[in-house]
Amino acid sequence: MKWLRRLKPARQINRSFAGSLALFMVLALVGAFMIMPIVLMVMNAFKPLDELFYFPPRFFVRNPTLRNFTTLFTLMSESWVPFSRYVFNTLFITGVGIFGHVILASAAAYPLAKHKVPGKAFIFSIIVLSLMFAREVTAVPNYMIITALGVNNTYWAVIMPAFAMSLGLYLMKQFMEQIPDSLIESARIDGANEYVTWWKIVMPNVRPAWLTLTILMFQALWGETGGQFLRDEAIKPLSFAMQQIAMGGVARQGAFSAVSLLMFVVPVAFFIFTQSHIIETMATSGMKE
């Protein structure tokens, strides 16, 4: 019977109750510390002006009010352009920018990941190197290119730089490399051309990549002001209009707090809505040779 004892699996060592409780407390403290700026933003949006400038500052609101939001909507209704126009501009720039970036990035990443392209390693090194540059570094060359193309003071002045962001190309290329070559070869044997293979075989299997890319691009374009390109008030996005209202002085600090909350809620809601799809897709899209 000794050999039965040898075959008996070893018992896994688990943490004690005290260790689990200590870990939970540490994580709870870290989570509470990280959520404090969000709670403060929400509290400030409902604070009257006297509480906003109270010293020492108070974290929680004492006399909540909706006056900040009513002031904001009053200012927006008195602007030169209707509020709905600003909303349309933001939705148009964000939607077209996300769609174009995902399509172009995936189409460019497919040959880099699954074809023998001359100089592929060098091209990918340039893509990785471009991720190191901050947006401020490329602001002047970006402006010169947009002006040379003749699209300054148009929607495309904000949308076209979103098309050319290298983050999507890097992310899509890394995900596409995980797709088995045998799957693509099977599609070719069945008579599918490269465009059909890319759209119907590759894109569904890299769904976590382009969903993640959609979230990142939405967060980037939702807060885009286009201040260096857009001069016509009728094509400016919502974030620029709200920024101008919030910079009106001390009397508009309440409106500024309301602006901060509104501009923060939409990306967070979009992230929460799409996060479940990303987790679900990642759990069901594992592929092996």
JSON list of C-alpha atoms in Angstrom, two decimals, residues 151-269:
[
{"chain": "A", "resi": 151, "resn": "VAL", "atom": "CA", "xyz": [-7.33, 70.06, -44.67]},
{"chain": "A", "resi": 152, "resn": "ASN", "atom": "CA", "xyz": [-6.69, 72.62, -41.96]},
{"chain": "A", "resi": 153, "resn": "ASN", "atom": "CA", "xyz": [-9.84, 73.98, -40.29]},
{"chain": "A", "resi": 154, "resn": "THR", "atom": "CA", "xyz": [-11.82, 70.86, -41.27]},
{"chain": "A", "resi": 155, "resn": "TYR", "atom": "CA", "xyz": [-12.91, 67.70, -39.51]},
{"chain": "A", "resi": 156, "resn": "TRP", "atom": "CA", "xyz": [-10.11, 65.80, -41.26]},
{"chain": "A", "resi": 157, "resn": "ALA", "atom": "CA", "xyz": [-7.48, 67.88, -39.51]},
{"chain": "A", "resi": 158, "resn": "VAL", "atom": "CA", "xyz": [-8.40, 66.04, -36.30]},
{"chain": "A", "resi": 159, "resn": "ILE", "atom": "CA", "xyz": [-9.45, 62.71, -37.84]},
{"chain": "A", "resi": 160, "resn": "MET", "atom": "CA", "xyz": [-6.42, 62.06, -40.07]},
{"chain": "A", "resi": 161, "resn": "PRO", "atom": "CA", "xyz": [-3.84, 62.14, -37.23]},
{"chain": "A", "resi": 162, "resn": "ALA", "atom": "CA", "xyz": [-6.03, 59.58, -35.45]},
{"chain": "A", "resi": 163, "resn": "PHE", "atom": "CA", "xyz": [-5.77, 57.32, -38.51]},
{"chain": "A", "resi": 164, "resn": "ALA", "atom": "CA", "xyz": [-1.97, 57.43, -38.35]},
{"chain": "A", "resi": 165, "resn": "MET", "atom": "CA", "xyz": [-1.48, 56.55, -34.68]},
{"chain": "A", "resi": 166, "resn": "SER", "atom": "CA", "xyz": [1.04, 53.72, -34.38]},
{"chain": "A", "resi": 167, "resn": "LEU", "atom": "CA", "xyz": [-0.44, 52.17, -31.25]},
{"chain": "A", "resi": 168, "resn": "GLY", "atom": "CA", "xyz": [-3.16, 50.39, -33.20]},
{"chain": "A", "resi": 169, "resn": "LEU", "atom": "CA", "xyz": [-0.70, 49.00, -35.74]},
{"chain": "A", "resi": 170, "resn": "TYR", "atom": "CA", "xyz": [1.51, 47.64, -32.97]},
{"chain": "A", "resi": 171, "resn": "LEU", "atom": "CA", "xyz": [-1.39, 46.12, -31.05]},
{"chain": "A", "resi": 172, "resn": "MET", "atom": "CA", "xyz": [-3.03, 44.50, -34.07]},
{"chain": "A", "resi": 173, "resn": "LYS", "atom": "CA", "xyz": [0.25, 43.10, -35.37]},
{"chain": "A", "resi": 174, "resn": "GLN", "atom": "CA", "xyz": [1.07, 41.45, -32.04]},
{"chain": "A", "resi": 175, "resn": "PHE", "atom": "CA", "xyz": [-2.38, 39.83, -31.87]},
{"chain": "A", "resi": 176, "resn": "MET", "atom": "CA", "xyz": [-2.36, 38.66, -35.49]},
{"chain": "A", "resi": 177, "resn": "GLU", "atom": "CA", "xyz": [0.91, 36.82, -34.98]},
{"chain": "A", "resi": 178, "resn": "GLN", "atom": "CA", "xyz": [-0.91, 34.48, -32.57]},
{"chain": "A", "resi": 179, "resn": "ILE", "atom": "CA", "xyz": [-3.27, 33.25, -35.29]},
{"chain": "A", "resi": 180, "resn": "PRO", "atom": "CA", "xyz": [-2.13, 29.81, -36.61]},
{"chain": "A", "resi": 181, "resn": "ASP", "atom": "CA", "xyz": [-0.72, 29.89, -40.11]},
{"chain": "A", "resi": 182, "resn": "SER", "atom": "CA", "xyz": [-2.60, 26.68, -40.83]},
{"chain": "A", "resi": 183, "resn": "LEU", "atom": "CA", "xyz": [-5.91, 28.54, -40.47]},
{"chain": "A", "resi": 184, "resn": "ILE", "atom": "CA", "xyz": [-4.89, 31.10, -43.07]},
{"chain": "A", "resi": 185, "resn": "GLU", "atom": "CA", "xyz": [-3.56, 28.38, -45.38]},
{"chain": "A", "resi": 186, "resn": "SER", "atom": "CA", "xyz": [-6.88, 26.55, -45.10]},
{"chain": "A", "resi": 187, "resn": "ALA", "atom": "CA", "xyz": [-8.71, 29.70, -46.15]},
{"chain": "A", "resi": 188, "resn": "ARG", "atom": "CA", "xyz": [-6.44, 30.08, -49.17]},
{"chain": "A", "resi": 189, "resn": "ILE", "atom": "CA", "xyz": [-6.97, 26.46, -50.17]},
{"chain": "A", "resi": 190, "resn": "ASP", "atom": "CA", "xyz": [-10.73, 27.07, -50.05]},
{"chain": "A", "resi": 191, "resn": "GLY", "atom": "CA", "xyz": [-10.27, 29.89, -52.55]},
{"chain": "A", "resi": 192, "resn": "ALA", "atom": "CA", "xyz": [-10.39, 32.93, -50.27]},
{"chain": "A", "resi": 193, "resn": "ASN", "atom": "CA", "xyz": [-8.30, 35.87, -51.42]},
{"chain": "A", "resi": 194, "resn": "GLU", "atom": "CA", "xyz": [-6.27, 38.07, -49.08]},
{"chain": "A", "resi": 195, "resn": "TYR", "atom": "CA", "xyz": [-9.07, 40.57, -48.45]},
{"chain": "A", "resi": 196, "resn": "VAL", "atom": "CA", "xyz": [-11.57, 37.84, -47.58]},
{"chain": "A", "resi": 197, "resn": "THR", "atom": "CA", "xyz": [-9.01, 36.12, -45.35]},
{"chain": "A", "resi": 198, "resn": "TRP", "atom": "CA", "xyz": [-8.25, 39.37, -43.56]},
{"chain": "A", "resi": 199, "resn": "TRP", "atom": "CA", "xyz": [-11.89, 40.39, -43.06]},
{"chain": "A", "resi": 200, "resn": "LYS", "atom": "CA", "xyz": [-13.60, 37.04, -42.36]},
{"chain": "A", "resi": 201, "resn": "ILE", "atom": "CA", "xyz": [-10.81, 34.97, -40.81]},
{"chain": "A", "resi": 202, "resn": "VAL", "atom": "CA", "xyz": [-8.29, 37.28, -39.16]},
{"chain": "A", "resi": 203, "resn": "MET", "atom": "CA", "xyz": [-10.48, 40.11, -37.88]},
{"chain": "A", "resi": 204, "resn": "PRO", "atom": "CA", "xyz": [-12.97, 37.91, -35.94]},
{"chain": "A", "resi": 205, "resn": "ASN", "atom": "CA", "xyz": [-10.05, 36.14, -34.24]},
{"chain": "A", "resi": 206, "resn": "VAL", "atom": "CA", "xyz": [-8.40, 39.38, -33.12]},
{"chain": "A", "resi": 207, "resn": "ARG", "atom": "CA", "xyz": [-11.58, 40.83, -31.71]},
{"chain": "A", "resi": 208, "resn": "PRO", "atom": "CA", "xyz": [-10.01, 41.55, -28.28]},
{"chain": "A", "resi": 209, "resn": "ALA", "atom": "CA", "xyz": [-7.39, 43.69, -30.01]},
{"chain": "A", "resi": 210, "resn": "TRP", "atom": "CA", "xyz": [-9.72, 45.93, -31.96]},
{"chain": "A", "resi": 211, "resn": "LEU", "atom": "CA", "xyz": [-12.17, 46.20, -29.06]},
{"chain": "A", "resi": 212, "resn": "THR", "atom": "CA", "xyz": [-9.33, 47.35, -26.82]},
{"chain": "A", "resi": 213, "resn": "LEU", "atom": "CA", "xyz": [-8.19, 49.70, -29.55]},
{"chain": "A", "resi": 214, "resn": "THR", "atom": "CA", "xyz": [-11.71, 51.10, -29.79]},
{"chain": "A", "resi": 215, "resn": "ILE", "atom": "CA", "xyz": [-11.68, 51.95, -26.08]},
{"chain": "A", "resi": 216, "resn": "LEU", "atom": "CA", "xyz": [-8.29, 53.64, -26.28]},
{"chain": "A", "resi": 217, "resn": "MET", "atom": "CA", "xyz": [-9.23, 55.66, -29.34]},
{"chain": "A", "resi": 218, "resn": "PHE", "atom": "CA", "xyz": [-12.56, 56.69, -27.84]},
{"chain": "A", "resi": 219, "resn": "GLN", "atom": "CA", "xyz": [-10.80, 58.03, -24.76]},
{"chain": "A", "resi": 220, "resn": "ALA", "atom": "CA", "xyz": [-8.30, 59.91, -26.92]},
{"chain": "A", "resi": 221, "resn": "LEU", "atom": "CA", "xyz": [-10.79, 61.43, -29.36]},
{"chain": "A", "resi": 222, "resn": "TRP", "atom": "CA", "xyz": [-13.56, 62.21, -26.87]},
{"chain": "A", "resi": 223, "resn": "GLY", "atom": "CA", "xyz": [-11.38, 64.77, -25.13]},
{"chain": "A", "resi": 224, "resn": "GLU", "atom": "CA", "xyz": [-9.87, 66.13, -28.37]},
{"chain": "A", "resi": 225, "resn": "THR", "atom": "CA", "xyz": [-10.25, 69.90, -28.63]},
{"chain": "A", "resi": 226, "resn": "GLY", "atom": "CA", "xyz": [-8.70, 70.46, -32.06]},
{"chain": "A", "resi": 227, "resn": "GLY", "atom": "CA", "xyz": [-7.58, 73.88, -30.89]},
{"chain": "A", "resi": 228, "resn": "GLN", "atom": "CA", "xyz": [-4.54, 74.09, -33.16]},
{"chain": "A", "resi": 229, "resn": "PHE", "atom": "CA", "xyz": [-6.47, 73.10, -36.28]},
{"chain": "A", "resi": 230, "resn": "LEU", "atom": "CA", "xyz": [-10.10, 74.19, -35.93]},
{"chain": "A", "resi": 231, "resn": "ARG", "atom": "CA", "xyz": [-10.97, 77.88, -36.17]},
{"chain": "A", "resi": 232, "resn": "ASP", "atom": "CA", "xyz": [-14.56, 77.74, -37.34]},
{"chain": "A", "resi": 233, "resn": "GLU", "atom": "CA", "xyz": [-16.91, 77.58, -34.35]},
{"chain": "A", "resi": 234, "resn": "ALA", "atom": "CA", "xyz": [-19.36, 75.36, -36.25]},
{"chain": "A", "resi": 235, "resn": "ILE", "atom": "CA", "xyz": [-16.89, 72.43, -36.44]},
{"chain": "A", "resi": 236, "resn": "LYS", "atom": "CA", "xyz": [-15.39, 72.60, -32.97]},
{"chain": "A", "resi": 237, "resn": "PRO", "atom": "CA", "xyz": [-16.01, 69.62, -30.66]},
{"chain": "A", "resi": 238, "resn": "LEU", "atom": "CA", "xyz": [-17.83, 69.62, -27.36]},
{"chain": "A", "resi": 239, "resn": "SER", "atom": "CA", "xyz": [-14.66, 69.48, -25.26]},
{"chain": "A", "resi": 240, "resn": "PHE", "atom": "CA", "xyz": [-13.37, 72.73, -26.77]},
{"chain": "A", "resi": 241, "resn": "ALA", "atom": "CA", "xyz": [-16.64, 74.53, -26.15]},
{"chain": "A", "resi": 242, "resn": "MET", "atom": "CA", "xyz": [-16.80, 73.38, -22.55]},
{"chain": "A", "resi": 243, "resn": "GLN", "atom": "CA", "xyz": [-13.17, 74.28, -22.01]},
{"chain": "A", "resi": 244, "resn": "GLN", "atom": "CA", "xyz": [-13.81, 77.81, -23.19]},
{"chain": "A", "resi": 245, "resn": "ILE", "atom": "CA", "xyz": [-16.80, 78.15, -20.87]},
{"chain": "A", "resi": 246, "resn": "ALA", "atom": "CA", "xyz": [-14.85, 76.80, -17.91]},
{"chain": "A", "resi": 247, "resn": "MET", "atom": "CA", "xyz": [-12.03, 79.32, -18.46]},
{"chain": "A", "resi": 248, "resn": "GLY", "atom": "CA", "xyz": [-14.38, 82.25, -17.96]},
{"chain": "A", "resi": 249, "resn": "GLY", "atom": "CA", "xyz": [-13.09, 83.10, -14.49]},
{"chain": "A", "resi": 250, "resn": "VAL", "atom": "CA", "xyz": [-13.79, 82.35, -10.85]},
{"chain": "A", "resi": 251, "resn": "ALA", "atom": "CA", "xyz": [-17.56, 82.67, -11.26]},
{"chain": "A", "resi": 252, "resn": "ARG", "atom": "CA", "xyz": [-17.57, 79.73, -13.65]},
{"chain": "A", "resi": 253, "resn": "GLN", "atom": "CA", "xyz": [-15.64, 77.28, -11.49]},
{"chain": "A", "resi": 254, "resn": "GLY", "atom": "CA", "xyz": [-18.89, 75.53, -10.66]},
{"chain": "A", "resi": 255, "resn": "ALA", "atom": "CA", "xyz": [-19.57, 75.08, -14.37]},
{"chain": "A", "resi": 256, "resn": "PHE", "atom": "CA", "xyz": [-16.00, 73.83, -14.75]},
{"chain": "A", "resi": 257, "resn": "SER", "atom": "CA", "xyz": [-16.66, 71.15, -12.12]},
{"chain": "A", "resi": 258, "resn": "ALA", "atom": "CA", "xyz": [-19.81, 70.10, -13.97]},
{"chain": "A", "resi": 259, "resn": "VAL", "atom": "CA", "xyz": [-17.84, 69.99, -17.24]},
{"chain": "A", "resi": 260, "resn": "SER", "atom": "CA", "xyz": [-15.19, 67.76, -15.69]},
{"chain": "A", "resi": 261, "resn": "LEU", "atom": "CA", "xyz": [-17.80, 65.29, -14.49]},
{"chain": "A", "resi": 262, "resn": "LEU", "atom": "CA", "xyz": [-19.67, 65.17, -17.81]},
{"chain": "A", "resi": 263, "resn": "MET", "atom": "CA", "xyz": [-16.50, 64.69, -19.85]},
{"chain": "A", "resi": 264, "resn": "PHE", "atom": "CA", "xyz": [-15.40, 61.94, -17.48]},
{"chain": "A", "resi": 265, "resn": "VAL", "atom": "CA", "xyz": [-18.65, 59.98, -17.27]},
{"chain": "A", "resi": 266, "resn": "VAL", "atom": "CA", "xyz": [-19.00, 59.21, -20.98]},
{"chain": "A", "resi": 267, "resn": "PRO", "atom": "CA", "xyz": [-15.60, 57.49, -21.51]},
{"chain": "A", "resi": 268, "resn": "VAL", "atom": "CA", "xyz": [-16.01, 55.55, -18.28]},
{"chain": "A", "resi": 269, "resn": "ALA", "atom": "CA", "xyz": [-19.49, 54.39, -19.27]}
]
